[in-house]
Amino acid sequence: MSRTLYPMTQRFIAWFSRPILLGGLLLSIPAFYLLLAGETDVYRKIGHGTYIFSALIISIDVYLQWAKNRHRRRRRHGKLIMDAIIIIGCVLSGWPTSGEWGVIEWLLRLSLCTVILLRMATLLLQKLKPSHLMQVIGLALLMLSTAGAGFYWLEPNVNSYANGVWLAFTTVATVGYGDIVPSTPASKIFAVFIVLLGYAMFSIVTANIAALFVGEEEKLFEREFHADIRVLTREVQALREELRQRDKIMLHLQEQLDRHEGRE
């Protein structure tokens, strides 16, 4: 019954066909900010440990996928290479460090965040369809509420969760009212990734809405097209019936003519 009643929901759940990988990728986000915004050794140790745990989870998922698909002849290694880069990056990020980050360390950590963001996009956004509009909107609201909590934690100028959500919305929408702005390195980096996610999410929602309008027009055209086909089918059937009746009449006349000539 569920397959009949909820086909769109099942297709939407298919996005999360690799929940282990998704969980590992999501864990790397707080790990990054625990190291960036942590002012104590406890925060840094938790951040390093979270990175190691994230690498372990992703490694488990990669092994399970490899064991599942190792007998296939055609295998694509692009995503596997990306997963391996993320695992290595998380392990290196989990290595204990002290002091402020240098330029090279900043570049490496930001590069790792970019790869993780791309991997999450390939994992979630590639299966989006116009029929998933409500689910996409729900995912966008979840992202907005999570971003609000992130700004509330990272930005000292945000004194409430509501203001954090407001800053997240203005950041995602690239409105930039200027009433609340990111002021710390952690919140600025967070804003950069939120803007990138906002571009992707808003474009997907807009494309889904446009596709729905186009789909309604296509459905109307399809209904009219099928109605025309039914009318033409009835007309063809009527013509065939008329031809059959005409053939019967012609056959009857031919028989009468043959009989008349036979009598003569």
Tab-separated table of C-alpha atoms in Angstrom:
chain	number	residue	atom	x	y	z
A	1	MET	CA	0.000	0.000	0.000
A	2	SER	CA	2.832	2.414	0.795
A	3	ARG	CA	4.237	2.012	-2.699
A	4	THR	CA	0.899	3.032	-4.149
A	5	LEU	CA	0.165	5.908	-1.796
A	6	TYR	CA	3.588	7.433	-1.331
A	7	PRO	CA	5.688	6.973	-4.501
A	8	MET	CA	7.163	10.480	-4.318
A	9	THR	CA	8.126	10.036	-0.679
A	10	GLN	CA	9.869	6.766	-1.453
A	11	ARG	CA	11.796	8.371	-4.307
A	12	PHE	CA	12.724	11.211	-1.969
A	13	ILE	CA	13.958	8.750	0.679
A	14	ALA	CA	16.099	7.199	-2.051
A	15	TRP	CA	18.283	10.330	-1.783
A	16	PHE	CA	19.499	8.998	1.536
A	17	SER	CA	20.514	5.608	0.155
A	18	ARG	CA	23.911	6.112	1.816
A	19	PRO	CA	23.039	7.422	5.289
A	20	ILE	CA	26.396	6.341	6.750
A	21	LEU	CA	28.307	8.505	4.288
A	22	LEU	CA	25.930	11.413	4.822
A	23	GLY	CA	26.347	11.159	8.585
A	24	GLY	CA	30.139	11.168	8.289
A	25	LEU	CA	30.086	14.209	6.015
A	26	LEU	CA	27.768	16.088	8.350
A	27	LEU	CA	29.998	15.320	11.335
A	28	SER	CA	32.943	17.008	9.633
A	29	ILE	CA	31.124	20.362	9.701
A	30	PRO	CA	30.954	20.801	13.511
A	31	ALA	CA	34.464	19.346	13.717
A	32	PHE	CA	35.781	22.190	11.569
A	33	TYR	CA	34.095	24.861	13.656
A	34	LEU	CA	35.039	23.257	16.942
A	35	LEU	CA	38.671	23.695	15.907
A	36	LEU	CA	38.119	27.153	14.442
A	37	ALA	CA	35.972	28.674	17.174
A	38	GLY	CA	37.165	26.614	20.119
A	39	GLU	CA	38.988	28.735	22.634
A	40	THR	CA	39.941	25.908	24.988
A	41	ASP	CA	41.852	22.658	24.667
A	42	VAL	CA	38.647	20.733	25.357
A	43	TYR	CA	36.978	22.190	22.251
A	44	ARG	CA	40.010	21.383	20.135
A	45	LYS	CA	40.247	17.820	21.429
A	46	ILE	CA	36.562	17.273	20.699
A	47	GLY	CA	37.073	18.731	17.216
A	48	HIS	CA	40.039	16.448	16.497
A	49	GLY	CA	38.144	13.437	17.787
A	50	THR	CA	35.102	14.326	15.691
A	51	TYR	CA	37.267	14.495	12.586
A	52	ILE	CA	38.718	11.030	13.316
A	53	PHE	CA	35.244	9.629	13.979
A	54	SER	CA	33.998	11.186	10.735
A	55	ALA	CA	36.862	9.569	8.813
A	56	LEU	CA	36.038	6.211	10.413
A	57	ILE	CA	32.354	6.441	9.446
A	58	ILE	CA	33.144	7.414	5.854
A	59	SER	CA	35.703	4.594	5.631
A	60	ILE	CA	33.062	2.080	6.734
A	61	ASP	CA	30.660	3.329	4.063
A	62	VAL	CA	33.343	3.220	1.360
A	63	TYR	CA	34.236	-0.354	2.309
A	64	LEU	CA	30.589	-1.431	2.244
A	65	GLN	CA	30.112	0.146	-1.176
A	66	TRP	CA	33.296	-1.461	-2.477
A	67	ALA	CA	32.234	-4.889	-1.184
A	68	LYS	CA	28.817	-4.433	-2.776
A	69	ASN	CA	30.033	-3.319	-6.210
A	70	ARG	CA	33.397	-5.055	-6.554
A	71	HIS	CA	32.065	-7.656	-9.011
A	72	ARG	CA	30.711	-5.087	-11.422
A	73	ARG	CA	32.693	-4.673	-14.594
A	74	ARG	CA	31.965	-1.005	-15.093
A	75	ARG	CA	32.735	1.059	-12.026
A	76	ARG	CA	33.138	4.788	-11.745
A	77	HIS	CA	36.020	5.812	-9.541
A	78	GLY	CA	35.421	9.584	-9.432
A	79	LYS	CA	33.286	9.542	-6.288
A	80	LEU	CA	35.510	6.897	-4.712
A	81	ILE	CA	38.530	9.146	-5.194
A	82	MET	CA	36.603	12.043	-3.669
A	83	ASP	CA	35.688	9.885	-0.670
A	84	ALA	CA	39.337	8.840	-0.261
A	85	ILE	CA	40.430	12.503	-0.317
A	86	ILE	CA	37.855	13.330	2.358
A	87	ILE	CA	39.007	10.427	4.533
A	88	ILE	CA	42.660	11.471	4.268
A	89	GLY	CA	41.746	15.104	4.928
A	90	CYS	CA	39.710	14.210	8.014
A	91	VAL	CA	42.519	12.042	9.377
A	92	LEU	CA	45.049	14.846	8.873
A	93	SER	CA	42.629	17.363	10.413
A	94	GLY	CA	42.243	15.059	13.407
A	95	TRP	CA	45.983	15.200	14.044
A	96	PRO	CA	46.556	17.271	17.219
A	97	THR	CA	47.755	20.812	16.528
A	98	SER	CA	48.271	23.883	18.636
A	99	GLY	CA	48.236	27.602	17.985
A	100	GLU	CA	46.660	29.597	15.208
A	101	TRP	CA	46.336	28.217	11.709
A	102	GLY	CA	48.891	29.207	9.131
A	103	VAL	CA	48.148	30.079	5.520
A	104	ILE	CA	48.817	26.561	4.269
A	105	GLU	CA	46.661	25.029	6.977
A	106	TRP	CA	43.846	27.468	6.167
A	107	LEU	CA	43.997	26.551	2.491
A	108	LEU	CA	44.026	22.822	3.208
A	109	ARG	CA	41.121	22.988	5.629
A	110	LEU	CA	39.043	25.182	3.324
A	111	SER	CA	39.844	22.867	0.422
A	112	LEU	CA	38.634	19.925	2.497
A	113	CYS	CA	35.422	21.783	3.316
A	114	THR	CA	34.901	22.483	-0.393
A	115	VAL	CA	35.366	18.823	-1.314
A	116	ILE	CA	32.958	17.794	1.449
A	117	LEU	CA	30.397	20.313	0.192
A	118	LEU	CA	30.726	18.988	-3.359
A	119	ARG	CA	30.367	15.399	-2.157
A	120	MET	CA	27.216	16.275	-0.241
A	121	ALA	CA	25.852	17.956	-3.370
A	122	THR	CA	26.530	14.866	-5.487
A	123	LEU	CA	24.979	12.702	-2.792
A	124	LEU	CA	21.760	14.675	-2.330
A	125	LEU	CA	21.078	17.114	-5.128
A	126	GLN	CA	21.687	14.943	-8.183
A	127	LYS	CA	18.403	13.050	-7.744
A	128	LEU	CA	16.137	16.053	-7.455
A	129	LYS	CA	13.009	15.963	-9.611
A	130	PRO	CA	10.067	18.349	-10.085
A	131	SER	CA	7.846	15.900	-8.187
A	132	HIS	CA	9.943	16.509	-5.049
A	133	LEU	CA	9.051	20.187	-4.634
A	134	MET	CA	7.529	19.891	-1.150
A	135	GLN	CA	10.389	17.712	0.048
A	136	VAL	CA	12.924	20.176	-1.379
A	137	ILE	CA	11.205	23.049	0.413
A	138	GLY	CA	11.307	21.021	3.626
A	139	LEU	CA	15.024	20.382	3.093
A	140	ALA	CA	15.569	24.112	2.497
A	141	LEU	CA	13.746	24.975	5.734
A	142	LEU	CA	15.848	22.420	7.593
A	143	MET	CA	19.009	23.945	6.155
A	144	LEU	CA	17.808	27.437	7.102
A	145	SER	CA	17.020	26.460	10.692
A	146	THR	CA	20.366	24.661	11.039
A	147	ALA	CA	22.213	27.664	9.613
A	148	GLY	CA	20.404	29.885	12.111
A	149	ALA	CA	21.705	27.727	14.957
A	150	GLY	CA	25.192	27.897	13.451
A	151	PHE	CA	25.151	31.705	13.329
A	152	TYR	CA	23.754	31.825	16.864
A	153	TRP	CA	26.748	29.776	18.024
A	154	LEU	CA	29.469	31.410	15.928
A	155	GLU	CA	28.471	35.073	15.695
A	156	PRO	CA	28.666	37.206	18.880
A	157	ASN	CA	26.409	39.897	17.381
A	158	VAL	CA	23.554	37.365	17.165
A	159	ASN	CA	21.914	37.368	20.595
A	160	SER	CA	18.987	35.037	19.842
A	161	TYR	CA	18.129	32.065	17.671
A	162	ALA	CA	15.561	34.152	15.777
A	163	ASN	CA	18.266	36.640	14.805
A	164	GLY	CA	20.432	33.709	13.747
A	165	VAL	CA	17.694	32.454	11.430
A	166	TRP	CA	17.237	35.997	10.094
A	167	LEU	CA	20.952	36.295	9.358
A	168	ALA	CA	20.882	32.873	7.715
A	169	PHE	CA	17.964	33.909	5.507
A	170	THR	CA	19.532	37.192	4.419
A	171	THR	CA	22.784	35.336	3.763
A	172	VAL	CA	21.142	32.557	1.746
A	173	ALA	CA	19.065	35.032	-0.242
A	174	THR	CA	22.122	37.326	-0.676
A	175	VAL	CA	19.934	40.279	0.347
A	176	GLY	CA	22.447	41.913	2.677
A	177	TYR	CA	20.324	44.344	4.688
A	178	GLY	CA	23.292	45.074	6.935
A	179	ASP	CA	21.450	45.053	10.263
A	180	ILE	CA	23.383	41.947	11.343
A	181	VAL	CA	26.630	40.959	9.638
A	182	PRO	CA	29.208	38.229	10.300
A	183	SER	CA	32.166	39.670	12.193
A	184	THR	CA	34.340	36.711	13.206
A	185	PRO	CA	36.412	34.491	10.901
A	186	ALA	CA	34.310	31.467	11.862
A	187	SER	CA	30.993	33.151	11.038
A	188	LYS	CA	32.387	34.645	7.813
A	189	ILE	CA	33.548	31.253	6.566
A	190	PHE	CA	30.211	29.800	7.622
A	191	ALA	CA	28.456	32.544	5.632
A	192	VAL	CA	30.487	31.698	2.527
A	193	PHE	CA	29.329	28.089	2.553
A	194	ILE	CA	25.758	29.118	3.367
A	195	VAL	CA	25.761	31.424	0.327
A	196	LEU	CA	26.992	28.592	-1.888
A	197	LEU	CA	24.339	26.255	-0.531
A	198	GLY	CA	21.760	29.013	-0.891
A	199	TYR	CA	22.552	29.476	-4.565
A	200	ALA	CA	22.101	25.758	-5.167
A	201	MET	CA	18.957	25.436	-3.049
A	202	PHE	CA	17.169	28.514	-4.410
A	203	SER	CA	17.987	27.583	-7.989
A	204	ILE	CA	16.634	24.072	-7.407
A	205	VAL	CA	13.423	25.338	-5.809
A	206	THR	CA	12.925	27.869	-8.631
A	207	ALA	CA	13.610	25.219	-11.255
A	208	ASN	CA	11.140	22.841	-9.595
A	209	ILE	CA	8.411	25.513	-9.511
A	210	ALA	CA	9.021	26.365	-13.172
A	211	ALA	CA	9.008	22.669	-14.047
A	212	LEU	CA	5.664	22.260	-12.290
A	213	PHE	CA	4.116	25.030	-14.407
A	214	VAL	CA	5.571	23.509	-17.553
A	215	GLY	CA	4.356	20.108	-16.413
A	216	GLU	CA	0.796	21.416	-15.980
A	217	GLU	CA	0.875	22.831	-19.508
A	218	GLU	CA	2.217	19.531	-20.802
A	219	LYS	CA	-0.537	17.649	-19.005
A	220	LEU	CA	-3.169	19.962	-20.533
A	221	PHE	CA	-1.653	19.494	-23.978
A	222	GLU	CA	-1.504	15.744	-23.431
A	223	ARG	CA	-5.178	15.627	-22.430
A	224	GLU	CA	-6.157	17.636	-25.503
A	225	PHE	CA	-3.956	15.454	-27.679
A	226	HIS	CA	-5.551	12.273	-26.345
A	227	ALA	CA	-9.016	13.772	-26.819
A	228	ASP	CA	-8.160	14.539	-30.451
A	229	ILE	CA	-6.861	10.998	-30.895
A	230	ARG	CA	-10.093	9.571	-29.502
A	231	VAL	CA	-12.151	11.745	-31.875
A	232	LEU	CA	-10.016	10.666	-34.841
A	233	THR	CA	-10.312	7.037	-33.752
A	234	ARG	CA	-14.104	7.284	-33.695
A	235	GLU	CA	-14.121	8.964	-37.107
A	236	VAL	CA	-11.852	6.259	-38.562
A	237	GLN	CA	-14.094	3.573	-37.091
A	238	ALA	CA	-17.130	5.303	-38.595
A	239	LEU	CA	-15.415	5.464	-41.995
A	240	ARG	CA	-14.497	1.796	-41.782
A	241	GLU	CA	-18.083	0.910	-40.927
A	242	GLU	CA	-19.312	3.024	-43.815
A	243	LEU	CA	-16.877	1.306	-46.188
A	244	ARG	CA	-17.997	-2.105	-44.950
A	245	GLN	CA	-21.630	-1.161	-45.546
A	246	ARG	CA	-20.717	0.134	-48.991
A	247	ASP	CA	-18.867	-3.101	-49.767
A	248	LYS	CA	-21.919	-5.073	-48.717
A	249	ILE	CA	-24.140	-2.987	-50.951
A	250	MET	CA	-21.754	-3.314	-53.877
A	251	LEU	CA	-21.521	-7.068	-53.325
A	252	HIS	CA	-25.289	-7.334	-53.190
A	253	LEU	CA	-25.657	-5.310	-56.415
A	254	GLN	CA	-23.016	-7.461	-58.087
A	255	GLU	CA	-24.889	-10.619	-57.104
A	256	GLN	CA	-28.156	-9.182	-58.434
A	257	LEU	CA	-26.435	-8.226	-61.662
A	258	ASP	CA	-24.926	-11.699	-62.026
A	259	ARG	CA	-28.322	-13.306	-61.483
A	260	HIS	CA	-29.951	-11.035	-63.995
A	261	GLU	CA	-27.284	-11.807	-66.613
A	262	GLY	CA	-27.630	-15.519	-65.866
A	263	ARG	CA	-31.351	-15.427	-66.562
A	264	GLU	CA	-30.792	-13.793	-69.916
